[in-house]
Amino acid sequence: MTARRRYEGDVALAAPGPGGAEGSRPGPAGAGATGGGSGGADVPSPDPGGAGPGAAAGVVSGPSTSRPAGAGAAAGAGATALEALRVPDALSARVPAEQRGAGRDDVRLLVSRGRAVAHHAFRELPEQLRAGDVLVVNTSMTLPAAVNGRVGGEQVVVHFSTRGADGRWAVELRAPAGAGVTGPRPGGPAGAVVRLPGGRALVLEEPLGPAAGARLWWARVPERVPELLHRYGRPIRYGYTDRDQPLSAYRTVFAVPSPDGSGSAEMPSAARPFTVPLVAELVRRGVLFAPLSLHTGVASAEAHEPPYPERFAVPAATAWLVNAVREAGRGRVVAVGTTAVRALESAVGADGAVRPADGWTDLVVTPRRGVRAVDGLLTGLHEPRASHLLMLEAVAGREALRRGYEAALQERYLWHEFGDVHLILPDEERNAPNCSSNEW
C-alpha cells in the first residue's frame, strides 16, 4: 500500500469567522456558498454555542453567530517555509488563461515528486497520473458575491462571505478605490445600516472576533440573498487583475448549483484549468473523480489569515471511494485544491477512514497535524506568507516545497487564480507516470 504521512498531535484551530479561498490574495479590487454532498452523519449547523463535539477532529458546529468559534487561529501554526521568498508583481496572472493563450488548460504544470521537480503543460496531467488514482474535486459554485452599497453618504462594496444557520451573513465592507479596485475599510459600527440596490438594506450587528480591527461582521440581511447577488452582484476581483471578468471566468467545470442558492465567495481555483475534454481523457485512462463541497468565504485581502470555519459536505459515495482506493493500495488520493484537502481531512477519523460528513469545519492542516486521507495535491501557487503553505508543507515536506517554489520563480510561473498550477505527488519508486489504459 502507498505509504502515507501521519502525525501525532492533531491541530484543529478555530479562527474568528468565515473566510479563506483557494489561493492567497494580495488585495481585492471589486466587489459567494454551494451545498453539495449527501448522506452520512450530520454535523450540527452553526449556533451561538461555538464548537460542537467533533471539534477535536476539525469538524465543528460552525462559526458562532455571537462569538468566535475559537481563539488563537495562528497558534501552533508556525511560519511558512517560504516567507523569505518574494514574488515579483510581473508574475501575477492578470487575465484568465483563455484570454492570453489557447484555452483554460493552457497553463503550466509544476510537478513535485518528493524533492524532484519537473515542468509540464497542464494538458499533460493525464501522463502524470495513473489508472486507479482518484481526484477529489470541490463542486462549490462561485457566487457574484460583491455588491455596491452605501453607509450614509459613504459608498462601499459589500463582500458577502458566509451564511450562518440563523440566516445572518458574514460580510466585509470595502472602500471603492477607483477602476474597480477596493481597499480596506474599518468594520462596523454595530447598528450601521448599509443600503443595497433594489431598496434593500442590511444591518451590521456584531464582529466576528475581537471588535478592534474586525473586518468581517455578522449582518442581518434581506431575504433571498442569492437572488440579490445574482441580480446586482459581481465576482470578487483582486487588484492584480487587469479588469472585471464575467462570472463564468470564476467557475470551474465541476461547479454545480445548490438547491438553496449558496456557494463560494471566492473560486476554488485549483480546478479552473480543467476542461470537459481533459476530464474525459482522464476518465478514459482510469483516473477516478470524487466530488465534495466546501464553500469558501472571503479571504483576507491585506493579511494572510488562517481560514475561518466553512461549510462542507463529504458524500457517502466519496467517502467510500477514497477508502476503497486506499485499501486497494494501487491508486493515490489527490486533492484538487486546498479546499478539497480541508473538507476531506475534516471527515477522516483517527483510524484513517473517511466518513460521510455534512456541517462546518475549523480544521487548519499544518505540518504538525499532517494529512491522513490525502497522498497528493493539485493547487495554485500561493503567496509565500499564505497560511495555505502550511498545508502544502504537510503534504510535500518543507524541503520539497522550497525546491518547487524556487523552481517556479526561476521559470517565471504565474501566480494566483488565473495562473499556473502545482502538482505535488509522493516520492515513490513505484509511481511510474503515464497511465496508458484503465487496466489496474
Short mmCIF file of C-alpha atoms in Angstrom, two decimals:
data_model
loop_
_atom_site.label_atom_id
_atom_site.label_comp_id
_atom_site.label_asym_id
_atom_site.label_seq_id
_atom_site.Cartn_x
_atom_site.Cartn_y
_atom_site.Cartn_z
CA MET A 1 0.00 0.00 0.00
CA THR A 2 1.14 3.52 -0.69
CA ALA A 3 2.99 4.97 2.26
CA ARG A 4 1.09 7.83 3.85
CA ARG A 5 2.38 10.52 6.17
CA ARG A 6 0.79 10.51 9.64
CA TYR A 7 1.46 12.75 12.58
CA GLU A 8 0.59 12.73 16.24
CA GLY A 9 -0.92 15.76 17.90
CA ASP A 10 -3.84 16.91 15.79
CA VAL A 11 -4.33 20.64 15.48
CA ALA A 12 -7.88 21.78 14.83
CA LEU A 13 -7.57 25.53 15.03
CA ALA A 14 -10.56 27.83 15.03
CA ALA A 15 -10.43 31.33 13.68
CA PRO A 16 -12.73 34.28 14.29
CA GLY A 17 -15.12 33.72 11.40
CA PRO A 18 -15.61 32.51 7.85
CA GLY A 19 -13.22 33.17 5.01
CA GLY A 20 -10.26 31.75 3.17
CA ALA A 21 -10.17 30.95 -0.51
CA GLU A 22 -8.31 28.51 -2.65
CA GLY A 23 -5.24 30.71 -3.01
CA SER A 24 -3.77 33.68 -1.23
CA ARG A 25 -4.81 37.09 -2.50
CA PRO A 26 -2.74 40.22 -2.03
CA GLY A 27 -5.64 42.64 -2.45
CA PRO A 28 -9.25 42.72 -3.72
CA ALA A 29 -10.35 45.01 -6.41
CA GLY A 30 -14.08 44.76 -6.74
CA ALA A 31 -16.81 43.50 -5.27
CA GLY A 32 -20.34 34.00 -2.89
CA ALA A 33 -21.59 29.43 -0.77
CA THR A 34 -22.91 25.88 -2.66
CA GLY A 35 -24.42 22.95 -0.94
CA GLY A 36 -23.21 19.62 -2.02
CA GLY A 37 -22.83 16.13 -0.76
CA SER A 38 -25.44 13.84 0.59
CA GLY A 39 -25.93 11.22 3.22
CA GLY A 40 -23.72 10.42 6.14
CA ALA A 41 -23.53 11.60 9.69
CA ASP A 42 -24.73 15.16 10.04
CA VAL A 43 -22.60 17.73 11.80
CA PRO A 44 -24.64 20.41 13.59
CA SER A 45 -25.01 23.77 11.93
CA PRO A 46 -23.54 26.93 13.46
CA ASP A 47 -25.08 28.08 16.72
CA PRO A 48 -24.11 30.52 19.44
CA GLY A 49 -22.61 27.70 21.45
CA GLY A 50 -19.44 27.51 19.40
CA ALA A 51 -17.62 24.30 18.59
CA GLY A 52 -19.50 21.05 18.65
CA PRO A 53 -18.45 17.55 19.67
CA GLY A 54 -16.35 16.98 16.59
CA ALA A 55 -14.01 19.88 17.21
CA ALA A 56 -11.06 17.67 18.07
CA ALA A 57 -11.17 16.25 14.58
CA GLY A 58 -11.59 19.64 12.97
CA VAL A 59 -15.35 19.30 12.47
CA VAL A 60 -17.27 21.85 14.46
CA SER A 61 -20.76 23.14 14.88
CA GLY A 62 -19.64 26.13 12.89
CA PRO A 63 -18.68 29.75 13.35
CA SER A 64 -20.60 31.13 16.29
CA THR A 65 -23.02 33.88 15.44
CA SER A 66 -22.37 35.57 18.79
CA ARG A 67 -18.67 34.97 19.45
CA PRO A 68 -15.65 33.41 17.73
CA ALA A 69 -15.66 29.65 17.31
CA GLY A 70 -12.25 29.56 18.93
CA ALA A 71 -9.25 31.67 19.76
CA GLY A 72 -5.72 31.89 18.52
CA ALA A 73 -6.11 30.57 14.98
CA ALA A 74 -2.47 31.11 14.26
CA ALA A 75 -1.32 29.47 17.46
CA GLY A 76 0.85 26.49 16.75
CA ALA A 77 0.72 27.11 13.03
CA GLY A 78 4.26 28.44 12.79
CA ALA A 79 5.93 30.29 9.95
CA THR A 80 5.68 29.00 6.41
CA ALA A 81 8.69 27.50 4.68
CA LEU A 82 8.83 30.28 2.08
CA GLU A 83 8.49 33.55 3.96
CA ALA A 84 11.87 34.76 2.69
CA LEU A 85 10.80 34.39 -0.95
CA ARG A 86 9.38 37.32 -2.87
CA VAL A 87 7.09 37.00 -5.87
CA PRO A 88 7.52 39.86 -8.39
CA ASP A 89 4.35 41.67 -9.43
CA ALA A 90 5.13 40.67 -13.02
CA LEU A 91 4.34 37.05 -12.11
CA SER A 92 0.75 37.80 -11.16
CA ALA A 93 -1.67 36.34 -13.71
CA ARG A 94 -3.74 39.37 -14.70
CA VAL A 95 -6.27 37.75 -17.06
CA PRO A 96 -7.65 34.23 -17.46
CA ALA A 97 -5.57 31.73 -19.41
CA GLU A 98 -8.07 31.64 -22.28
CA GLN A 99 -7.52 35.36 -22.84
CA ARG A 100 -3.75 35.07 -23.07
CA GLY A 101 -3.50 31.63 -24.67
CA ALA A 102 -5.42 28.80 -26.31
CA GLY A 103 -7.83 27.90 -23.53
CA ARG A 104 -8.40 27.34 -19.83
CA ASP A 105 -5.98 24.44 -19.82
CA ASP A 106 -3.24 26.49 -21.49
CA VAL A 107 -1.29 26.89 -18.25
CA ARG A 108 1.89 25.34 -16.99
CA LEU A 109 2.10 22.45 -14.55
CA LEU A 110 4.89 22.31 -11.99
CA VAL A 111 5.27 18.72 -10.77
CA SER A 112 6.95 17.88 -7.47
CA ARG A 113 7.66 14.19 -6.79
CA GLY A 114 9.34 14.28 -3.45
CA ARG A 115 12.21 16.71 -3.92
CA ALA A 116 12.40 16.24 -7.69
CA VAL A 117 10.86 19.00 -9.82
CA ALA A 118 9.67 18.76 -13.43
CA HIS A 119 7.94 21.18 -15.78
CA HIS A 120 4.95 20.28 -17.95
CA ALA A 121 1.91 21.73 -19.64
CA PHE A 122 -1.33 21.22 -17.74
CA ARG A 123 -2.66 19.27 -20.72
CA GLU A 124 -0.05 16.64 -19.82
CA LEU A 125 -1.75 15.95 -16.48
CA PRO A 126 -3.03 12.54 -17.67
CA GLU A 127 0.58 11.43 -18.16
CA GLN A 128 1.40 12.37 -14.57
CA LEU A 129 -1.36 10.21 -13.08
CA ARG A 130 -2.15 6.52 -13.35
CA ALA A 131 -5.17 4.26 -13.53
CA GLY A 132 -6.73 3.92 -10.09
CA ASP A 133 -5.77 7.38 -8.88
CA VAL A 134 -8.69 9.43 -7.56
CA LEU A 135 -9.03 13.20 -7.94
CA VAL A 136 -11.09 14.76 -5.15
CA VAL A 137 -12.84 17.86 -6.53
CA ASN A 138 -14.79 20.70 -4.93
CA THR A 139 -18.16 21.25 -6.60
CA SER A 140 -18.96 24.54 -4.85
CA MET A 141 -20.15 27.19 -7.30
CA THR A 142 -18.72 30.70 -7.14
CA LEU A 143 -21.30 33.39 -6.42
CA PRO A 144 -21.27 37.02 -7.62
CA ALA A 145 -20.54 38.00 -4.03
CA ALA A 146 -19.66 41.71 -4.40
CA VAL A 147 -22.47 44.28 -4.30
CA ASN A 148 -22.33 48.07 -4.23
CA GLY A 149 -23.80 49.75 -1.18
CA ARG A 150 -23.90 52.93 0.84
CA VAL A 151 -23.47 53.70 4.54
CA GLY A 152 -24.97 57.15 4.99
CA GLY A 153 -23.19 59.22 2.38
CA GLU A 154 -20.27 56.80 2.03
CA GLN A 155 -20.03 54.42 -0.90
CA VAL A 156 -18.94 50.89 -0.01
CA VAL A 157 -18.62 47.50 -1.67
CA VAL A 158 -20.13 44.65 0.33
CA HIS A 159 -18.45 41.25 0.08
CA PHE A 160 -20.91 38.55 1.14
CA SER A 161 -18.86 35.79 2.75
CA THR A 162 -20.83 33.07 4.54
CA ARG A 163 -24.40 32.45 5.62
CA GLY A 164 -24.96 31.40 9.23
CA ALA A 165 -27.61 28.97 10.43
CA ASP A 166 -29.69 31.81 11.86
CA GLY A 167 -30.00 33.49 8.46
CA ARG A 168 -27.41 36.20 9.07
CA TRP A 169 -24.46 36.63 6.72
CA ALA A 170 -20.84 37.38 7.47
CA VAL A 171 -19.91 40.38 5.33
CA GLU A 172 -16.90 42.58 4.72
CA LEU A 173 -17.26 46.24 3.77
CA ARG A 174 -14.63 47.54 1.36
CA ALA A 175 -13.89 51.07 0.19
CA PRO A 176 -14.01 51.74 -3.57
CA ALA A 177 -10.64 52.97 -4.81
CA GLY A 178 -11.35 53.58 -8.49
CA ALA A 179 -11.14 51.44 -11.63
CA GLY A 180 -12.99 48.62 -9.92
CA VAL A 181 -10.42 48.37 -7.16
CA THR A 182 -11.30 48.35 -3.47
CA GLY A 183 -9.28 48.96 -0.35
CA PRO A 184 -9.64 48.05 3.32
CA ARG A 185 -12.19 49.84 5.44
CA PRO A 186 -12.74 49.71 9.20
CA GLY A 187 -15.58 47.36 10.03
CA GLY A 188 -18.76 48.38 11.81
CA PRO A 189 -20.02 50.11 13.74
CA ALA A 190 -22.71 47.89 15.23
CA GLY A 191 -26.11 49.08 14.10
CA ALA A 192 -24.81 50.61 10.87
CA VAL A 193 -27.32 50.33 8.03
CA VAL A 194 -25.93 49.51 4.59
CA ARG A 195 -28.27 50.47 1.76
CA LEU A 196 -28.25 47.97 -1.10
CA PRO A 197 -29.64 48.05 -4.65
CA GLY A 198 -33.33 47.43 -5.16
CA GLY A 199 -34.33 49.27 -1.99
CA ARG A 200 -32.87 46.59 0.29
CA ALA A 201 -30.59 47.05 3.28
CA LEU A 202 -28.51 45.09 5.77
CA VAL A 203 -27.67 45.94 9.38
CA LEU A 204 -24.30 45.21 10.93
CA GLU A 205 -24.81 43.50 14.29
CA GLU A 206 -21.52 42.20 15.71
CA PRO A 207 -17.96 41.49 14.63
CA LEU A 208 -16.53 38.06 14.06
CA GLY A 209 -13.79 38.06 16.64
CA PRO A 210 -12.40 40.98 18.61
CA ALA A 211 -14.11 44.24 17.75
CA ALA A 212 -10.84 46.12 17.27
CA GLY A 213 -9.90 45.85 13.60
CA ALA A 214 -12.54 43.23 12.76
CA ARG A 215 -13.08 43.12 9.00
CA LEU A 216 -15.91 40.57 8.98
CA TRP A 217 -19.25 41.31 10.67
CA TRP A 218 -22.41 39.36 11.15
CA ALA A 219 -25.21 41.27 9.45
CA ARG A 220 -28.97 40.94 9.38
CA VAL A 221 -29.71 40.80 5.68
CA PRO A 222 -32.74 40.90 3.40
CA GLU A 223 -34.39 37.67 2.43
CA ARG A 224 -33.23 35.80 -0.67
CA VAL A 225 -29.63 37.00 -0.64
CA PRO A 226 -28.71 34.64 -3.53
CA GLU A 227 -31.36 36.40 -5.61
CA LEU A 228 -29.86 39.77 -4.65
CA LEU A 229 -26.38 38.59 -5.62
CA HIS A 230 -27.41 37.20 -8.97
CA ARG A 231 -29.28 40.38 -9.84
CA TYR A 232 -26.84 43.01 -8.59
CA GLY A 233 -23.61 41.22 -7.70
CA ARG A 234 -20.35 40.59 -9.50
CA PRO A 235 -17.41 38.32 -8.74
CA ILE A 236 -14.90 39.43 -6.12
CA ARG A 237 -11.95 40.79 -8.06
CA TYR A 238 -8.39 41.42 -6.92
CA GLY A 239 -6.13 44.36 -7.56
CA TYR A 240 -3.51 42.48 -9.59
CA THR A 241 -6.08 41.66 -12.31
CA ASP A 242 -6.42 43.95 -15.30
CA ARG A 243 -10.19 44.21 -15.50
CA ASP A 244 -13.54 42.78 -14.49
CA GLN A 245 -14.33 39.31 -15.80
CA PRO A 246 -17.66 37.56 -16.32
CA LEU A 247 -18.88 35.23 -13.61
CA SER A 248 -18.17 32.26 -15.90
CA ALA A 249 -14.44 33.02 -15.62
CA TYR A 250 -14.66 32.31 -11.89
CA ARG A 251 -16.45 28.97 -12.15
CA THR A 252 -14.92 25.55 -12.69
CA VAL A 253 -16.08 22.65 -14.82
CA PHE A 254 -17.01 20.79 -11.61
CA ALA A 255 -19.27 23.52 -10.16
CA VAL A 256 -22.90 22.57 -9.54
CA PRO A 257 -25.71 24.81 -8.25
CA SER A 258 -27.01 24.33 -4.73
CA PRO A 259 -30.74 23.94 -4.10
CA ASP A 260 -30.61 26.75 -1.53
CA GLY A 261 -28.58 29.06 -3.77
CA SER A 262 -25.50 29.01 -1.57
CA GLY A 263 -21.96 28.80 -2.91
CA SER A 264 -18.44 30.15 -2.57
CA ALA A 265 -17.47 33.78 -2.16
CA GLU A 266 -14.23 33.01 -3.96
CA MET A 267 -13.47 30.43 -6.64
CA PRO A 268 -11.94 27.06 -5.71
CA SER A 269 -9.37 27.95 -8.34
CA ALA A 270 -7.15 24.86 -8.45
CA ALA A 271 -9.75 23.19 -10.67
CA ARG A 272 -10.04 26.11 -13.06
CA PRO A 273 -7.75 24.69 -15.80
CA PHE A 274 -9.81 21.51 -16.17
CA THR A 275 -11.91 21.23 -19.34
CA VAL A 276 -14.51 18.69 -20.37
CA PRO A 277 -12.17 17.02 -22.91
CA LEU A 278 -9.38 16.76 -20.33
CA VAL A 279 -11.74 15.23 -17.76
CA ALA A 280 -12.91 12.74 -20.38
CA GLU A 281 -9.32 11.80 -21.18
CA LEU A 282 -8.52 11.25 -17.51
CA VAL A 283 -11.57 9.03 -17.13
CA ARG A 284 -10.58 7.09 -20.25
CA ARG A 285 -7.21 6.39 -18.66
CA GLY A 286 -8.80 5.06 -15.48
CA VAL A 287 -8.48 8.10 -13.23
CA LEU A 288 -11.44 8.40 -10.85
CA PHE A 289 -13.26 11.52 -9.60
CA ALA A 290 -14.73 12.01 -6.14
CA PRO A 291 -16.87 15.13 -5.53
CA LEU A 292 -17.32 17.02 -2.28
CA SER A 293 -18.11 20.61 -1.41
CA LEU A 294 -16.56 23.32 0.72
CA HIS A 295 -17.95 26.83 0.42
CA THR A 296 -15.15 29.33 0.74
CA GLY A 297 -15.66 32.64 2.48
CA VAL A 298 -13.90 35.93 1.85
CA ALA A 299 -10.15 35.67 2.25
CA SER A 300 -8.18 38.40 3.95
CA ALA A 301 -7.00 40.88 1.35
CA GLU A 302 -4.22 42.60 3.25
CA ALA A 303 -3.20 39.97 5.85
CA HIS A 304 -2.68 36.25 5.37
CA GLU A 305 -5.05 34.94 8.00
CA PRO A 306 -5.73 31.25 8.53
CA PRO A 307 -9.04 30.13 7.01
CA TYR A 308 -12.17 30.62 9.06
CA PRO A 309 -14.80 27.92 9.70
CA GLU A 310 -16.55 26.97 6.48
CA ARG A 311 -19.44 24.79 5.40
CA PHE A 312 -18.52 21.46 3.83
CA ALA A 313 -20.03 18.15 2.82
CA VAL A 314 -18.39 14.81 2.04
CA PRO A 315 -20.94 12.50 0.42
CA ALA A 316 -21.14 8.82 1.32
CA ALA A 317 -20.07 7.80 -2.19
CA THR A 318 -16.92 9.92 -1.98
CA ALA A 319 -16.03 8.55 1.45
CA TRP A 320 -16.48 5.00 0.14
CA LEU A 321 -14.38 5.60 -2.98
CA VAL A 322 -11.50 7.22 -1.11
CA ASN A 323 -11.45 4.42 1.45
CA ALA A 324 -11.61 1.77 -1.30
CA VAL A 325 -8.66 3.29 -3.19
CA ARG A 326 -6.62 3.48 -0.02
CA GLU A 327 -7.47 -0.09 0.94
CA ALA A 328 -6.54 -1.39 -2.51
CA GLY A 329 -3.20 0.40 -2.35
CA ARG A 330 -2.98 0.77 -6.12
CA GLY A 331 -4.02 4.37 -6.51
CA ARG A 332 -3.33 7.70 -4.89
CA VAL A 333 -5.80 10.17 -3.43
CA VAL A 334 -5.00 13.55 -4.99
CA ALA A 335 -6.98 16.55 -3.76
CA VAL A 336 -7.72 19.27 -6.30
CA GLY A 337 -7.21 22.38 -4.22
CA THR A 338 -6.65 23.21 -0.58
CA THR A 339 -10.43 23.38 -0.09
CA ALA A 340 -10.72 19.71 -1.03
CA VAL A 341 -7.96 18.84 1.45
CA ARG A 342 -9.69 20.75 4.23
CA ALA A 343 -13.04 19.09 3.60
CA LEU A 344 -11.70 15.56 3.22
CA GLU A 345 -9.35 15.76 6.20
CA SER A 346 -12.24 17.09 8.28
CA ALA A 347 -14.14 13.87 7.58
CA VAL A 348 -11.34 11.42 8.43
CA GLY A 349 -11.27 9.63 11.76
CA ALA A 350 -8.36 8.68 13.98
CA ASP A 351 -8.32 5.29 12.23
CA GLY A 352 -7.66 6.98 8.88
CA ALA A 353 -11.08 6.13 7.44
CA VAL A 354 -13.12 8.84 5.74
CA ARG A 355 -16.73 9.05 6.85
CA PRO A 356 -19.65 10.93 5.32
CA ALA A 357 -19.95 14.35 6.92
CA ASP A 358 -22.02 17.49 6.47
CA GLY A 359 -21.53 20.61 8.59
CA TRP A 360 -18.81 23.12 9.39
CA THR A 361 -15.08 22.71 9.80
CA ASP A 362 -12.47 24.82 11.57
CA LEU A 363 -9.64 22.43 10.72
CA VAL A 364 -6.33 24.03 9.78
CA VAL A 365 -3.95 21.46 8.30
CA THR A 366 -0.36 22.05 9.43
CA PRO A 367 2.87 20.04 9.21
CA ARG A 368 2.39 19.08 12.85
CA ARG A 369 -1.07 17.67 12.20
CA GLY A 370 -0.18 16.17 8.83
CA VAL A 371 -2.61 14.55 6.42
CA ARG A 372 -4.38 11.22 6.77
CA ALA A 373 -6.56 10.83 3.70
CA VAL A 374 -4.56 12.67 1.04
CA ASP A 375 -1.49 11.45 -0.86
CA GLY A 376 -1.10 14.33 -3.29
CA LEU A 377 -2.36 17.81 -4.09
CA LEU A 378 -3.03 19.85 -7.20
CA THR A 379 -3.07 23.52 -6.27
CA GLY A 380 -2.28 27.01 -7.45
CA LEU A 381 0.81 28.96 -6.50
CA HIS A 382 0.38 30.78 -3.18
CA GLU A 383 1.91 33.87 -1.68
CA PRO A 384 4.99 32.98 0.45
CA ARG A 385 3.25 34.19 3.63
CA ALA A 386 -0.06 32.46 2.92
CA SER A 387 -1.34 30.10 5.61
CA HIS A 388 -2.18 27.60 2.86
CA LEU A 389 1.54 26.85 2.54
CA LEU A 390 1.42 25.11 5.91
CA MET A 391 -0.99 22.64 4.32
CA LEU A 392 1.27 22.22 1.30
CA GLU A 393 4.19 21.56 3.62
CA ALA A 394 2.13 18.90 5.41
CA VAL A 395 1.63 17.13 2.07
CA ALA A 396 5.00 17.70 0.39
CA GLY A 397 7.51 18.33 3.17
CA ARG A 398 9.39 21.57 3.74
CA GLU A 399 12.39 20.94 1.51
CA ALA A 400 10.29 19.68 -1.41
CA LEU A 401 8.04 22.72 -1.14
CA ARG A 402 11.00 25.08 -1.05
CA ARG A 403 12.55 23.49 -4.14
CA GLY A 404 9.29 23.62 -6.01
CA TYR A 405 8.71 27.31 -5.34
CA GLU A 406 12.28 28.27 -6.15
CA ALA A 407 11.88 26.48 -9.49
CA ALA A 408 8.56 28.24 -10.11
CA LEU A 409 10.19 31.62 -9.55
CA GLN A 410 13.19 30.76 -11.70
CA GLU A 411 10.99 29.56 -14.56
CA ARG A 412 8.62 32.51 -14.14
CA TYR A 413 5.43 30.64 -13.43
CA LEU A 414 2.31 32.76 -12.95
CA TRP A 415 0.61 33.14 -9.56
CA HIS A 416 -2.99 33.45 -8.35
CA GLU A 417 -6.35 32.17 -9.55
CA PHE A 418 -5.71 32.69 -13.26
CA GLY A 419 -2.15 31.40 -13.05
CA ASP A 420 -0.22 28.14 -13.32
CA VAL A 421 -0.67 25.10 -11.09
CA HIS A 422 1.45 22.81 -8.93
CA LEU A 423 1.03 19.03 -8.69
CA ILE A 424 2.52 17.53 -5.53
CA LEU A 425 2.94 13.76 -5.55
CA PRO A 426 4.66 11.42 -3.11
CA ASP A 427 8.18 10.20 -3.82
CA GLU A 428 7.55 6.55 -4.65
CA GLU A 429 9.66 4.26 -6.78
CA ARG A 430 6.51 2.57 -8.00
CA ASN A 431 4.94 5.88 -9.04
CA ALA A 432 5.68 5.43 -12.70
CA PRO A 433 3.53 8.01 -14.55
CA ASN A 434 1.87 7.66 -17.93
CA CYS A 435 -1.19 5.52 -17.31
CA SER A 436 -1.98 4.34 -20.82
CA SER A 437 -5.06 2.30 -20.06
CA ASN A 438 -7.75 1.74 -17.49
CA GLU A 439 -6.32 -1.64 -16.53
CA TRP A 440 -5.05 -1.98 -12.99
#
